[in-house]
Amino acid sequence: MDLLIPLNESRRRMEMYPAYYFTDSPDKYYYGIIIYTTLCTIFAMSVFVASDTILIYSVQHVCGLLALAGYLTEIESAYAINLFVQVGVVIISFTITLFQAATVSFNMETYHYFGFAISQFVHIFFLTVQGQFVINLQDSIYIKTYETCWYRGNVKTQALFVMIQRRNLTPPQLTAGGLIELNLDTFAEVVKVCVSYCTVLRST
């Protein structure tokens, strides 16, 4: 500053922003005040940055969910045959593994069959739970639209809410080849079928 606007006297020390620090000689604690104001400024900026970041993340997350719902049919068409084959193979292999584990005498080989059975059990769970995620998302949309104060809106707004709720009565579902719906009910049914097949094979 002295190069641009020279003075004939000592220049007064400037503060970042005006504040009262309960001291009669702020120049004596000038560097401490500078450190304090700098930390306060950084803290305040961090709060705003964190708040804006959370807002951006939330908006993008919601947009991603909406985009996923819009491309649900494309996802199903791309994975329909693959999921159908995987579910069929898992049912057959899981049944055979349970049958082998139930018929062989208890030895080290039994642990191998149990390991295979657990891995196939987890595999079919992860296949079916993806469809359950879609159903849960659709249910949450229905509940949120139902719990809003839709009755306070005008007639057109109320009609839109009715259309949304009627559409959500038939939620989109991921299926395996269009024949097997992927959800937790299907997971329970698949496990039940595998155990039934294993029982039939063991009784013959």
mmCIF file of C-alpha atoms in Angstrom:
data_model
loop_
_atom_site.group_PDB
_atom_site.id
_atom_site.type_symbol
_atom_site.label_atom_id
_atom_site.label_comp_id
_atom_site.label_asym_id
_atom_site.label_seq_id
_atom_site.Cartn_x
_atom_site.Cartn_y
_atom_site.Cartn_z
ATOM 1 C CA MET A 1 0.000 0.000 0.000
ATOM 2 C CA ASP A 2 2.869 2.420 0.734
ATOM 3 C CA LEU A 3 4.077 2.055 -2.857
ATOM 4 C CA LEU A 4 0.672 2.987 -4.279
ATOM 5 C CA ILE A 5 -0.590 5.432 -1.670
ATOM 6 C CA PRO A 6 2.338 6.591 0.462
ATOM 7 C CA LEU A 7 1.688 8.268 3.800
ATOM 8 C CA ASN A 8 3.851 10.448 6.055
ATOM 9 C CA GLU A 9 2.765 8.489 9.109
ATOM 10 C CA SER A 10 2.465 4.892 10.167
ATOM 11 C CA ARG A 11 -0.413 3.139 8.475
ATOM 12 C CA ARG A 12 -3.161 1.874 10.769
ATOM 13 C CA ARG A 13 -3.383 -1.883 11.011
ATOM 14 C CA MET A 14 -6.438 -3.195 9.206
ATOM 15 C CA GLU A 15 -8.695 -5.977 10.444
ATOM 16 C CA MET A 16 -10.524 -8.526 8.304
ATOM 17 C CA TYR A 17 -13.894 -7.257 9.522
ATOM 18 C CA PRO A 18 -14.988 -4.882 12.296
ATOM 19 C CA ALA A 19 -15.575 -6.540 15.642
ATOM 20 C CA TYR A 20 -15.246 -5.806 19.334
ATOM 21 C CA TYR A 21 -12.802 -8.012 21.237
ATOM 22 C CA PHE A 22 -13.234 -6.643 24.778
ATOM 23 C CA THR A 23 -9.754 -5.140 24.949
ATOM 24 C CA ASP A 24 -8.512 -1.554 25.215
ATOM 25 C CA SER A 25 -5.455 -2.169 23.030
ATOM 26 C CA PRO A 26 -6.351 -4.268 19.979
ATOM 27 C CA ASP A 27 -2.970 -3.484 18.403
ATOM 28 C CA LYS A 28 -1.296 -5.367 21.236
ATOM 29 C CA TYR A 29 -3.199 -8.536 20.322
ATOM 30 C CA TYR A 30 -3.225 -7.857 16.595
ATOM 31 C CA TYR A 31 -1.777 -11.193 15.466
ATOM 32 C CA GLY A 32 -3.977 -13.160 17.833
ATOM 33 C CA ILE A 33 -7.023 -11.308 16.519
ATOM 34 C CA ILE A 34 -5.948 -12.002 12.916
ATOM 35 C CA ILE A 35 -5.596 -15.716 13.661
ATOM 36 C CA TYR A 36 -8.969 -15.750 15.407
ATOM 37 C CA THR A 37 -10.797 -13.928 12.604
ATOM 38 C CA THR A 38 -9.135 -16.138 9.985
ATOM 39 C CA LEU A 39 -10.245 -19.305 11.770
ATOM 40 C CA CYS A 40 -13.777 -17.927 12.182
ATOM 41 C CA THR A 41 -13.916 -17.071 8.485
ATOM 42 C CA ILE A 42 -12.677 -20.513 7.461
ATOM 43 C CA PHE A 43 -15.186 -22.159 9.807
ATOM 44 C CA ALA A 44 -18.083 -20.100 8.455
ATOM 45 C CA MET A 45 -17.069 -20.818 4.863
ATOM 46 C CA SER A 46 -16.766 -24.527 5.667
ATOM 47 C CA VAL A 47 -20.341 -24.565 6.966
ATOM 48 C CA PHE A 48 -21.642 -22.972 3.765
ATOM 49 C CA VAL A 49 -19.535 -25.232 1.544
ATOM 50 C CA ALA A 50 -20.687 -28.341 3.415
ATOM 51 C CA SER A 51 -24.320 -27.251 3.254
ATOM 52 C CA ASP A 52 -24.127 -26.548 -0.485
ATOM 53 C CA THR A 53 -22.319 -29.827 -1.112
ATOM 54 C CA ILE A 54 -25.032 -31.792 0.689
ATOM 55 C CA LEU A 55 -27.688 -29.956 -1.316
ATOM 56 C CA ILE A 56 -25.924 -30.732 -4.607
ATOM 57 C CA TYR A 57 -25.470 -34.370 -3.612
ATOM 58 C CA SER A 58 -29.125 -34.702 -2.600
ATOM 59 C CA VAL A 59 -30.398 -33.167 -5.835
ATOM 60 C CA GLN A 60 -28.132 -35.324 -7.983
ATOM 61 C CA HIS A 61 -29.108 -38.409 -6.004
ATOM 62 C CA VAL A 62 -32.800 -37.714 -6.571
ATOM 63 C CA CYS A 63 -32.155 -37.081 -10.266
ATOM 64 C CA GLY A 64 -30.312 -40.385 -10.440
ATOM 65 C CA LEU A 65 -33.237 -42.198 -8.846
ATOM 66 C CA LEU A 66 -35.639 -40.641 -11.317
ATOM 67 C CA ALA A 67 -33.337 -41.522 -14.199
ATOM 68 C CA LEU A 68 -33.141 -45.103 -12.942
ATOM 69 C CA ALA A 69 -36.923 -45.330 -12.807
ATOM 70 C CA GLY A 70 -37.108 -44.009 -16.360
ATOM 71 C CA TYR A 71 -34.625 -46.575 -17.667
ATOM 72 C CA LEU A 72 -36.097 -49.516 -15.757
ATOM 73 C CA THR A 73 -37.468 -51.165 -18.896
ATOM 74 C CA GLU A 74 -34.087 -50.807 -20.613
ATOM 75 C CA ILE A 75 -32.365 -52.415 -17.619
ATOM 76 C CA GLU A 76 -34.815 -55.319 -17.639
ATOM 77 C CA SER A 77 -34.540 -55.861 -21.393
ATOM 78 C CA ALA A 78 -30.740 -55.894 -21.147
ATOM 79 C CA TYR A 79 -30.599 -58.379 -18.259
ATOM 80 C CA ALA A 80 -33.800 -60.413 -18.766
ATOM 81 C CA ILE A 81 -32.197 -63.463 -20.395
ATOM 82 C CA ASN A 82 -29.099 -63.241 -18.216
ATOM 83 C CA LEU A 83 -31.155 -63.136 -15.009
ATOM 84 C CA PHE A 84 -33.396 -65.983 -16.185
ATOM 85 C CA VAL A 85 -30.382 -68.196 -16.902
ATOM 86 C CA GLN A 86 -28.720 -67.279 -13.603
ATOM 87 C CA VAL A 87 -31.836 -67.989 -11.554
ATOM 88 C CA GLY A 88 -32.329 -71.328 -13.311
ATOM 89 C CA VAL A 89 -28.705 -72.364 -12.840
ATOM 90 C CA VAL A 90 -28.744 -71.325 -9.180
ATOM 91 C CA ILE A 91 -31.919 -73.337 -8.501
ATOM 92 C CA ILE A 92 -30.425 -76.465 -10.080
ATOM 93 C CA SER A 93 -26.987 -76.100 -8.490
ATOM 94 C CA PHE A 94 -28.404 -75.171 -5.075
ATOM 95 C CA THR A 95 -30.686 -78.217 -5.122
ATOM 96 C CA ILE A 96 -27.864 -80.570 -6.131
ATOM 97 C CA THR A 97 -25.532 -79.090 -3.522
ATOM 98 C CA LEU A 98 -28.111 -79.523 -0.753
ATOM 99 C CA PHE A 99 -28.727 -83.097 -1.909
ATOM 100 C CA GLN A 100 -25.012 -83.920 -1.882
ATOM 101 C CA ALA A 101 -24.529 -82.318 1.541
ATOM 102 C CA ALA A 102 -27.452 -84.323 2.938
ATOM 103 C CA THR A 103 -26.370 -87.697 1.516
ATOM 104 C CA VAL A 104 -22.597 -87.818 2.050
ATOM 105 C CA SER A 105 -21.123 -88.852 5.365
ATOM 106 C CA PHE A 106 -19.839 -86.049 7.552
ATOM 107 C CA ASN A 107 -16.214 -85.325 6.609
ATOM 108 C CA MET A 108 -14.110 -82.524 5.141
ATOM 109 C CA GLU A 109 -15.984 -82.793 1.850
ATOM 110 C CA THR A 110 -19.184 -81.824 3.666
ATOM 111 C CA TYR A 111 -17.711 -78.397 4.436
ATOM 112 C CA HIS A 112 -17.139 -77.884 0.714
ATOM 113 C CA TYR A 113 -20.795 -78.562 -0.029
ATOM 114 C CA PHE A 114 -21.890 -76.239 2.753
ATOM 115 C CA GLY A 115 -19.592 -73.546 1.377
ATOM 116 C CA PHE A 116 -21.067 -73.970 -2.103
ATOM 117 C CA ALA A 117 -24.591 -73.873 -0.683
ATOM 118 C CA ILE A 118 -23.921 -70.658 1.247
ATOM 119 C CA SER A 119 -22.372 -68.953 -1.778
ATOM 120 C CA GLN A 120 -25.339 -69.948 -3.978
ATOM 121 C CA PHE A 121 -27.741 -68.816 -1.243
ATOM 122 C CA VAL A 122 -26.069 -65.392 -1.116
ATOM 123 C CA HIS A 123 -26.007 -65.229 -4.922
ATOM 124 C CA ILE A 124 -29.742 -65.766 -5.322
ATOM 125 C CA PHE A 125 -30.357 -63.262 -2.512
ATOM 126 C CA PHE A 126 -28.400 -60.527 -4.286
ATOM 127 C CA LEU A 127 -30.169 -61.298 -7.562
ATOM 128 C CA THR A 128 -33.632 -60.948 -6.051
ATOM 129 C CA VAL A 129 -32.959 -58.053 -3.671
ATOM 130 C CA GLN A 130 -32.240 -55.697 -6.598
ATOM 131 C CA GLY A 131 -35.862 -55.951 -7.671
ATOM 132 C CA GLN A 132 -36.922 -55.373 -4.068
ATOM 133 C CA PHE A 133 -35.003 -52.077 -4.086
ATOM 134 C CA VAL A 134 -37.098 -50.904 -7.044
ATOM 135 C CA ILE A 135 -40.343 -51.902 -5.305
ATOM 136 C CA ASN A 136 -39.329 -50.155 -2.077
ATOM 137 C CA LEU A 137 -38.494 -46.965 -3.970
ATOM 138 C CA GLN A 138 -41.868 -47.007 -5.706
ATOM 139 C CA ASP A 139 -43.650 -47.645 -2.396
ATOM 140 C CA SER A 140 -41.852 -44.717 -0.766
ATOM 141 C CA ILE A 141 -42.967 -42.440 -3.613
ATOM 142 C CA TYR A 142 -46.576 -43.577 -3.113
ATOM 143 C CA ILE A 143 -46.431 -42.994 0.652
ATOM 144 C CA LYS A 144 -44.857 -39.556 0.304
ATOM 145 C CA THR A 145 -47.421 -38.403 -2.243
ATOM 146 C CA TYR A 146 -50.207 -39.749 -0.034
ATOM 147 C CA GLU A 147 -48.932 -38.000 3.117
ATOM 148 C CA THR A 148 -48.540 -34.580 1.491
ATOM 149 C CA CYS A 149 -51.202 -31.892 1.843
ATOM 150 C CA TRP A 150 -52.460 -32.547 -1.690
ATOM 151 C CA TYR A 151 -55.992 -31.542 -0.711
ATOM 152 C CA ARG A 152 -54.851 -27.943 -0.240
ATOM 153 C CA GLY A 153 -53.903 -27.573 -3.890
ATOM 154 C CA ASN A 154 -56.109 -26.612 -6.771
ATOM 155 C CA VAL A 155 -58.145 -29.082 -8.795
ATOM 156 C CA LYS A 156 -55.425 -29.660 -11.406
ATOM 157 C CA THR A 157 -52.826 -30.382 -8.729
ATOM 158 C CA GLN A 158 -55.158 -32.828 -6.993
ATOM 159 C CA ALA A 159 -55.770 -34.598 -10.299
ATOM 160 C CA LEU A 160 -52.009 -34.992 -10.809
ATOM 161 C CA PHE A 161 -51.633 -36.527 -7.356
ATOM 162 C CA VAL A 162 -54.447 -38.970 -8.136
ATOM 163 C CA MET A 163 -52.687 -39.991 -11.354
ATOM 164 C CA ILE A 164 -49.403 -40.513 -9.494
ATOM 165 C CA GLN A 165 -51.054 -42.670 -6.842
ATOM 166 C CA ARG A 166 -52.963 -44.743 -9.398
ATOM 167 C CA ARG A 167 -49.753 -45.313 -11.355
ATOM 168 C CA ASN A 168 -47.948 -46.442 -8.207
ATOM 169 C CA LEU A 169 -50.588 -49.098 -7.526
ATOM 170 C CA THR A 170 -48.883 -51.177 -10.241
ATOM 171 C CA PRO A 171 -45.190 -50.636 -9.447
ATOM 172 C CA PRO A 172 -42.474 -51.459 -11.998
ATOM 173 C CA GLN A 173 -40.692 -54.723 -11.359
ATOM 174 C CA LEU A 174 -37.491 -56.350 -12.446
ATOM 175 C CA THR A 175 -38.090 -59.836 -13.789
ATOM 176 C CA ALA A 176 -35.994 -62.748 -14.958
ATOM 177 C CA GLY A 177 -37.044 -63.281 -18.553
ATOM 178 C CA GLY A 178 -40.463 -61.784 -17.848
ATOM 179 C CA LEU A 179 -41.431 -64.954 -15.939
ATOM 180 C CA ILE A 180 -39.891 -64.634 -12.481
ATOM 181 C CA GLU A 181 -40.392 -61.439 -10.482
ATOM 182 C CA LEU A 182 -37.287 -60.445 -8.556
ATOM 183 C CA ASN A 183 -38.171 -59.622 -4.946
ATOM 184 C CA LEU A 184 -37.761 -61.094 -1.476
ATOM 185 C CA ASP A 185 -40.918 -63.183 -1.871
ATOM 186 C CA THR A 186 -39.327 -64.809 -4.905
ATOM 187 C CA PHE A 187 -36.160 -65.394 -2.872
ATOM 188 C CA ALA A 188 -38.162 -67.252 -0.221
ATOM 189 C CA GLU A 189 -40.007 -69.253 -2.890
ATOM 190 C CA VAL A 190 -36.765 -70.209 -4.650
ATOM 191 C CA VAL A 191 -35.228 -71.458 -1.400
ATOM 192 C CA LYS A 192 -38.437 -73.360 -0.635
ATOM 193 C CA VAL A 193 -38.450 -74.956 -4.093
ATOM 194 C CA CYS A 194 -34.792 -75.973 -3.796
ATOM 195 C CA VAL A 195 -35.393 -77.610 -0.417
ATOM 196 C CA SER A 196 -38.479 -79.394 -1.810
ATOM 197 C CA TYR A 197 -36.532 -80.708 -4.808
ATOM 198 C CA CYS A 198 -33.756 -81.848 -2.491
ATOM 199 C CA THR A 199 -36.288 -83.711 -0.331
ATOM 200 C CA VAL A 200 -37.807 -85.389 -3.392
ATOM 201 C CA LEU A 201 -34.395 -86.456 -4.697
ATOM 202 C CA ARG A 202 -33.400 -87.840 -1.326
ATOM 203 C CA SER A 203 -36.626 -89.837 -0.965
ATOM 204 C CA THR A 204 -36.204 -91.551 -4.357
#
